[in-house]
XYZ file of C-alpha atoms in Angstrom:
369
model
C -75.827 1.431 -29.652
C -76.648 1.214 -26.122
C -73.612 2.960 -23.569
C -73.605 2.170 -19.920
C -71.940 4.945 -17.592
C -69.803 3.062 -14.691
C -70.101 5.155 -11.595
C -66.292 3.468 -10.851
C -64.803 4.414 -14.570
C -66.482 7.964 -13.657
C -64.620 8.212 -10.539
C -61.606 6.596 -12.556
C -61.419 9.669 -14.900
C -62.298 12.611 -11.885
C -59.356 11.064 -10.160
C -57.094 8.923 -11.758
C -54.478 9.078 -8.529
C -56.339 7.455 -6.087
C -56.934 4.438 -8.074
C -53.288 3.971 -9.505
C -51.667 4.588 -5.952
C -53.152 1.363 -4.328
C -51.845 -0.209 -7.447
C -48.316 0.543 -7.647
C -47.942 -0.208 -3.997
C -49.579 -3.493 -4.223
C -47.001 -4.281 -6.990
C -44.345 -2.800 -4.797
C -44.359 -5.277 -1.934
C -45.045 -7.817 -4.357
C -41.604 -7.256 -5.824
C -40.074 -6.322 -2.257
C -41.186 -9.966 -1.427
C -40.001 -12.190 -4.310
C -36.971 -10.507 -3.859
C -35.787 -11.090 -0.382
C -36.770 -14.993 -1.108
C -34.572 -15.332 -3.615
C -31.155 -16.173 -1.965
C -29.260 -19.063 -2.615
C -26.753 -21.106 -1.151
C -23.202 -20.664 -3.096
C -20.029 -22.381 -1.785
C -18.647 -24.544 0.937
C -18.308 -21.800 3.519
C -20.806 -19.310 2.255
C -24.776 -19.233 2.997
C -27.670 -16.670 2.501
C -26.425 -14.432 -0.575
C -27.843 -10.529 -0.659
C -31.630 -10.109 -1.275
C -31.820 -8.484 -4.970
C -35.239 -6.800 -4.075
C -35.248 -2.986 -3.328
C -34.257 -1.174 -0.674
C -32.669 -4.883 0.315
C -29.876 -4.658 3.152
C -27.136 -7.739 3.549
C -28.600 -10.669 5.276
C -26.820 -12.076 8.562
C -24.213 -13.631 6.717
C -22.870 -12.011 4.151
C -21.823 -14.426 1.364
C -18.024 -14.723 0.255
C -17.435 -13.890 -3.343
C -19.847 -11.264 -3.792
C -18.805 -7.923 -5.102
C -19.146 -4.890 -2.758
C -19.022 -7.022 0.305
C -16.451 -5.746 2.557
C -17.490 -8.240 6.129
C -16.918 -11.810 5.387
C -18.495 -14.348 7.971
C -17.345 -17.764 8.309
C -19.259 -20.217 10.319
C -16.726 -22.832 11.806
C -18.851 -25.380 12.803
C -19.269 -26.158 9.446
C -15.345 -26.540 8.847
C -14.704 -30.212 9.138
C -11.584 -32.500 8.275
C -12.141 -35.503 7.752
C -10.863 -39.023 6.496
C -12.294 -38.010 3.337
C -10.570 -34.648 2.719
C -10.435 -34.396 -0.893
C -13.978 -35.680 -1.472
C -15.031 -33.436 0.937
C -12.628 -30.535 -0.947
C -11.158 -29.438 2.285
C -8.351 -27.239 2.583
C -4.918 -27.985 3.603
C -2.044 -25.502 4.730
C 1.346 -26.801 4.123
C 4.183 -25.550 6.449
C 7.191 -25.502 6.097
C 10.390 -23.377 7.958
C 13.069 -23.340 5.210
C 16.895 -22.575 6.140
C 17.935 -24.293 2.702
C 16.263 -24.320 -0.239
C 16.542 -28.504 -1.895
C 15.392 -28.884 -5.507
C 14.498 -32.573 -3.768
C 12.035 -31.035 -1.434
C 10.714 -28.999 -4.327
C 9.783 -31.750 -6.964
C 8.587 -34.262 -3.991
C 5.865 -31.142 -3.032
C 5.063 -31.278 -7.022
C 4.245 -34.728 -7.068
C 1.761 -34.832 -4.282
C -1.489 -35.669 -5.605
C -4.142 -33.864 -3.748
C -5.724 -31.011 -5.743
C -3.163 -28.292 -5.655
C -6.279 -25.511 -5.770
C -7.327 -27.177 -1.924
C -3.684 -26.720 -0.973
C -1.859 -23.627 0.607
C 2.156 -22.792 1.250
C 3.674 -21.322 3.703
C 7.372 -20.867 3.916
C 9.351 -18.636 6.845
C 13.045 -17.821 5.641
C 15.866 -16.987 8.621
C 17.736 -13.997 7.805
C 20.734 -15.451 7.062
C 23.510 -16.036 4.387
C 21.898 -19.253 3.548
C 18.415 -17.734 3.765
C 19.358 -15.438 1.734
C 20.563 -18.233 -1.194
C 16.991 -20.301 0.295
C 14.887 -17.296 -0.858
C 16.119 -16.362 -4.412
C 15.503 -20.284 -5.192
C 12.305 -20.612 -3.507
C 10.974 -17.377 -5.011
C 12.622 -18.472 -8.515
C 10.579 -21.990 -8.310
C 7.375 -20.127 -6.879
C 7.109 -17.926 -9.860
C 7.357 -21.156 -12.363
C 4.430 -22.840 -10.756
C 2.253 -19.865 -10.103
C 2.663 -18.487 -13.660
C -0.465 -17.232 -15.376
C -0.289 -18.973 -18.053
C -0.732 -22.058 -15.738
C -3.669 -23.422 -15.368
C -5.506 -22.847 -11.911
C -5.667 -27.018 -11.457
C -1.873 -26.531 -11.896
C -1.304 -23.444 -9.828
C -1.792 -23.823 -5.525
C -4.654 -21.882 -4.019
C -2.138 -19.432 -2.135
C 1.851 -19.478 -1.274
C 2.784 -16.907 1.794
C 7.013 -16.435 2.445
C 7.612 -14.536 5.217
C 11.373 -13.934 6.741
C 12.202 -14.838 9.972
C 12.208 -12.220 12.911
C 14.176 -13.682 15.178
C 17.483 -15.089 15.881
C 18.988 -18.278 14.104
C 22.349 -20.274 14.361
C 24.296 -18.823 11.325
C 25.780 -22.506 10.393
C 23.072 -24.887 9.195
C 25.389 -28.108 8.886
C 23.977 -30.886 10.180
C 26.724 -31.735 12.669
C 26.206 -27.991 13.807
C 22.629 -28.052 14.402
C 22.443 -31.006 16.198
C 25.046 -30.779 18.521
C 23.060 -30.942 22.128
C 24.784 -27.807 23.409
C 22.889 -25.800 20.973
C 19.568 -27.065 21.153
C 17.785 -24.998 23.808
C 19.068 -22.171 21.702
C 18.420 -23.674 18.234
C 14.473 -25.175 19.108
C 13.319 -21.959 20.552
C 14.373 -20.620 17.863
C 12.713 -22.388 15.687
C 9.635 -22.878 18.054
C 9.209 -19.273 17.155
C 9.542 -19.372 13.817
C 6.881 -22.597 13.560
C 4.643 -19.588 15.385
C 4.952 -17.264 13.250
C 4.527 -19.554 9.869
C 1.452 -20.445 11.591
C -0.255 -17.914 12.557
C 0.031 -16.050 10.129
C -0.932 -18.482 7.285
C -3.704 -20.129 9.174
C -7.629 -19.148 7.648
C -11.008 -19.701 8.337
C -11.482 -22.212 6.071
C -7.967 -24.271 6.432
C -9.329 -27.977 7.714
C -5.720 -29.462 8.021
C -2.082 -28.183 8.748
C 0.857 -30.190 7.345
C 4.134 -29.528 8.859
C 6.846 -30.653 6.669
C 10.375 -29.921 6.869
C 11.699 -28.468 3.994
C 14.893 -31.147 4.014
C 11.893 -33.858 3.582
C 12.910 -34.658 -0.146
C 10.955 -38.259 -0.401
C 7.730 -39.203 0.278
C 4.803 -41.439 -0.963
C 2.974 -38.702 -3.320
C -0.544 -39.748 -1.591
C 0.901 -38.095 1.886
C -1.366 -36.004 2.396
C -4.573 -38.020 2.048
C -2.708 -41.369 3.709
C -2.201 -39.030 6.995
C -5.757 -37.308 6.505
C -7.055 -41.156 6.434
C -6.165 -41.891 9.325
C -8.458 -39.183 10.425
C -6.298 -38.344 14.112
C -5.907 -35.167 15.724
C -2.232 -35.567 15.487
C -0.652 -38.044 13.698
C 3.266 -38.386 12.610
C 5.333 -40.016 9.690
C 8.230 -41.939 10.723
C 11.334 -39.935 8.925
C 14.266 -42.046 7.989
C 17.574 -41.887 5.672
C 19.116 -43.211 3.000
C 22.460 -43.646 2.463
C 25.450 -45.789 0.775
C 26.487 -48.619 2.953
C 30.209 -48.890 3.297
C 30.505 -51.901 4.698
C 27.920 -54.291 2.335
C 28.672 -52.127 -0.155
C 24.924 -51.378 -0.820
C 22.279 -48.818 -0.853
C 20.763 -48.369 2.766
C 18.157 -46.439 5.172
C 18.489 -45.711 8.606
C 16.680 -43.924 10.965
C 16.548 -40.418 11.480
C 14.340 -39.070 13.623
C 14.177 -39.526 16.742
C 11.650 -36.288 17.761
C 8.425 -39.443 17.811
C 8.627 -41.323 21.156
C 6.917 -42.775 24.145
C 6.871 -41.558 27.814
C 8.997 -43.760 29.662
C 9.245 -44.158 33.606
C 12.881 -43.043 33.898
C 11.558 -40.129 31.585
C 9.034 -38.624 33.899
C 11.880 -39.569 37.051
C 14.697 -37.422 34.466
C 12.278 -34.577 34.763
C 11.192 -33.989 38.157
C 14.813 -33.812 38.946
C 15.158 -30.815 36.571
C 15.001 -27.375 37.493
C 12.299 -25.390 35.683
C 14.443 -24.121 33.369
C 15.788 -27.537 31.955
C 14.640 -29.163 29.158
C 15.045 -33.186 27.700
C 16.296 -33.804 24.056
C 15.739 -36.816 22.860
C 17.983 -38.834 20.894
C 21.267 -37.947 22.432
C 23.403 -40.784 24.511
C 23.879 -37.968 26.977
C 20.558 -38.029 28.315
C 19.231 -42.067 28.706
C 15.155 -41.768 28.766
C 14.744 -45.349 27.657
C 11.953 -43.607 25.728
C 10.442 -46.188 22.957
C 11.401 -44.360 19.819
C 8.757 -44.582 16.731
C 11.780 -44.808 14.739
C 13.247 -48.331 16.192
C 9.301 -49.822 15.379
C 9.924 -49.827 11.657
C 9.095 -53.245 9.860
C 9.619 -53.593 6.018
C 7.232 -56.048 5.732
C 4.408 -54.584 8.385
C 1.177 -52.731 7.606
C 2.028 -48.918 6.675
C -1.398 -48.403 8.164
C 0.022 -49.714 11.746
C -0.519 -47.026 14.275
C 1.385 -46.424 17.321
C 0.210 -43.937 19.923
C 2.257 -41.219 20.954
C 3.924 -38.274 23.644
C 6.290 -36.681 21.602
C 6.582 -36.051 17.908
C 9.244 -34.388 15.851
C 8.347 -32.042 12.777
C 8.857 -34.135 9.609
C 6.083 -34.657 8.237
C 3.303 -33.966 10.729
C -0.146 -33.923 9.938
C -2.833 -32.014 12.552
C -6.487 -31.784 12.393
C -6.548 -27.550 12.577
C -8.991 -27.158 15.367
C -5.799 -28.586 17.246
C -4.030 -25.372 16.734
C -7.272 -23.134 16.804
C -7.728 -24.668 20.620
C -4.433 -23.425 21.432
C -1.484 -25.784 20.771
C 1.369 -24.466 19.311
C 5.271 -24.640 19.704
C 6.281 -23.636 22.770
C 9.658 -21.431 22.849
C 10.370 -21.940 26.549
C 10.499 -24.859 28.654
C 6.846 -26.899 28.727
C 6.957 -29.743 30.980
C 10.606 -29.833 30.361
C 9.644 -30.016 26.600
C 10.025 -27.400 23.445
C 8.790 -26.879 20.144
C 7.582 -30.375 18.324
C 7.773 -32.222 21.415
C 6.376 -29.330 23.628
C 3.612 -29.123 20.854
C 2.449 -32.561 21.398
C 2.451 -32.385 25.196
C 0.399 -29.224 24.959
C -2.424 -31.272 22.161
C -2.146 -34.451 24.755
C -3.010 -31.179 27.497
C -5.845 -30.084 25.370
C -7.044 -33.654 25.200
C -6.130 -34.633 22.132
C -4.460 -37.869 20.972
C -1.453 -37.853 19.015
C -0.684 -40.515 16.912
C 2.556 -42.410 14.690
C 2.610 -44.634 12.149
C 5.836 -46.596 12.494
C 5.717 -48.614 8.951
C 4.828 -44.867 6.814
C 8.195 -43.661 5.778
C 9.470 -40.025 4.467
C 13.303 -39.725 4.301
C 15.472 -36.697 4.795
C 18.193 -35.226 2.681
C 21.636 -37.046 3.558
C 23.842 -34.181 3.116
């Protein structure tokens, strides 16, 4: 048998460290660099996820679910709303200021198809007798539908309730709330309260707010993606009635709100008699605007796609693109224009430069107390 000495396996044995060092580095920065490559995209709104290599740090934006994270970045130029929103899985925040709580409103909100895991609630309570009543039932009917042992298709994403911090007229009859010598008083009220709900509720990732009165007990069960379709900044639902007809004896609608209107000349001459302070309600005999009101363009037999374009809109059922209320337009509590709350609010999105929008022939009715 023949052996040949290596000079290298020599110097291998004499000094075993200087060979192995190189080594284990080399496989070092190997591993440091398949890590850090390994990221991965994960979720609508999330991006780069951690590098799993060692000594790894977070990478610019930090990813949303991941454990340990305590900085969550959202990019919002990637929020969209679009015609498309449930395709597209966008989220949708549903408002609604609650002074009475209506089993009607309840089981119309149930039947609304959009995926309840895209949809949020948001509900501000007045501190008041019938707030009081409003909250035990809302809470009682929150609890049923957010049960664990629901399923999370059949549960909604989130549900806030918040109680009111300001002031609010004690009776809630309808002949009481809408007598014109308490409105100043009653819609800066509520102008605040349609603040609060908002801002408090509002996320990074909400596409789309809904305001929709909580005495809206009727409406097609596609609402939300009909008004998303329509793909507006602002766009309204014209709110109506029904009721028994006395005289033919028959089941009837009428109209009911009259919040959804059209500048009118003797409008704009109304106002710039007004002193600062002053403000125009529509829908009162008292003061004659000769506004075109949404709810006088109603045809049973026209398009409910039929669009109508707006200055004012009232709060029914109100849908808004919600970069409209990240830009700034909310309910103003104090005289805008000679405008407040829902009507201010669409004065200040027209401001902004955004359209607002009505669709004459889409119906929701209101409870007929």
């Amino acid at each position: 048998m023949v052996v040949v000495k290596s000079p290298i396996l020599r110097h291998i044995r004499r000094k075993p460290l200087q060979f192995v060092a190189p080594v284990v580095t080399l496989i070092l920065v190997l591993y440091l660099i398949v890590g850090r490559s390994s990221g991965k995209t994960k979720g609508k709104y999330s991006y780069k996820s951690r590098s799993k290599g060692l000594f790894s740090r977070p990478r610019d934006v930090i990813p949303r679910n991941l454990p340990n994270d305590h900085i969550s970045h959202y990019d919002l130029n990637k929020l969209a709303s679009t015609p498309m929103a449930a395709y597209n899985q966008e989220r949708v925040l549903i408002l609604s200021p609650m002074s009475r709580f209506y089993d009607e409103y309840w089981a119309n909100l149930l039947k609304l198809t959009y995926p309840r895991e895209l949809i949020e609630l948001g509900f501000i309570v007045p501190r008041t007798a019938d707030g009081d009543v409003a909250l035990k039932k809302l809470e009682k009917a929150v609890k049923l539908v957010q049960s664990p042992r629901n399923s999370k298709e059949a549960k909604f994403a989130k549900i806030t309730i918040l109680r009111q911090d300001n002031e609010s007229l004690q009776s809630q009859k309808e002949k009481d709330r809408h007598a014109l010598s308490v409105q100043k008083e009653r819609r800066a009220n509520m102008a605040l309260a349609r603040n609060s709900l908002l801002f408090t509720t509002i996320g990074p990732y909400t596409s789309w707010v809904l305001w929709l009165d909580a005495d809206i007990v009727e409406t097609p069960n596609t609402l939300i993606q009909d008004l998303a379709g329509h793909d507006k900044p602002v766009i309204s639902a014209n709110c109506y009635q029904r009721y028994f007809d006395d005289e033919k004896k028959e089941d009837s609608i009428r109209p009911y709100d009259f919040n959804n209107w059209v500048e009118s000349d003797e409008g704009l001459r109304i106002a710039s008699t007004m002193s600062d302070d002053d403000i125009i309600v529509e829908g009162y005999h008292d003061i004659a605007t000769y506004r075109p009101l949404m709810a006088h363009f109603y045809d049973p037999n026209g398009d409910v796609n039929t669009e109508m374009q707006l200055d004012g809109v009232g709060g029914a059922a109100v849908m808004v693109k919600a970069d409209v209320h990240r830009d700034g337009a909310m309910f103003p509590s104090f005289p805008f224009y000679h405008l407040i709350e829902t009507e201010g609010f669409a004065k200040m999105a027209k401001r902004l430069g955004y359209e607002v929008f009505g669709l004459p022939n889409y119906l929701v009715f209101h409870f007929n107390e």
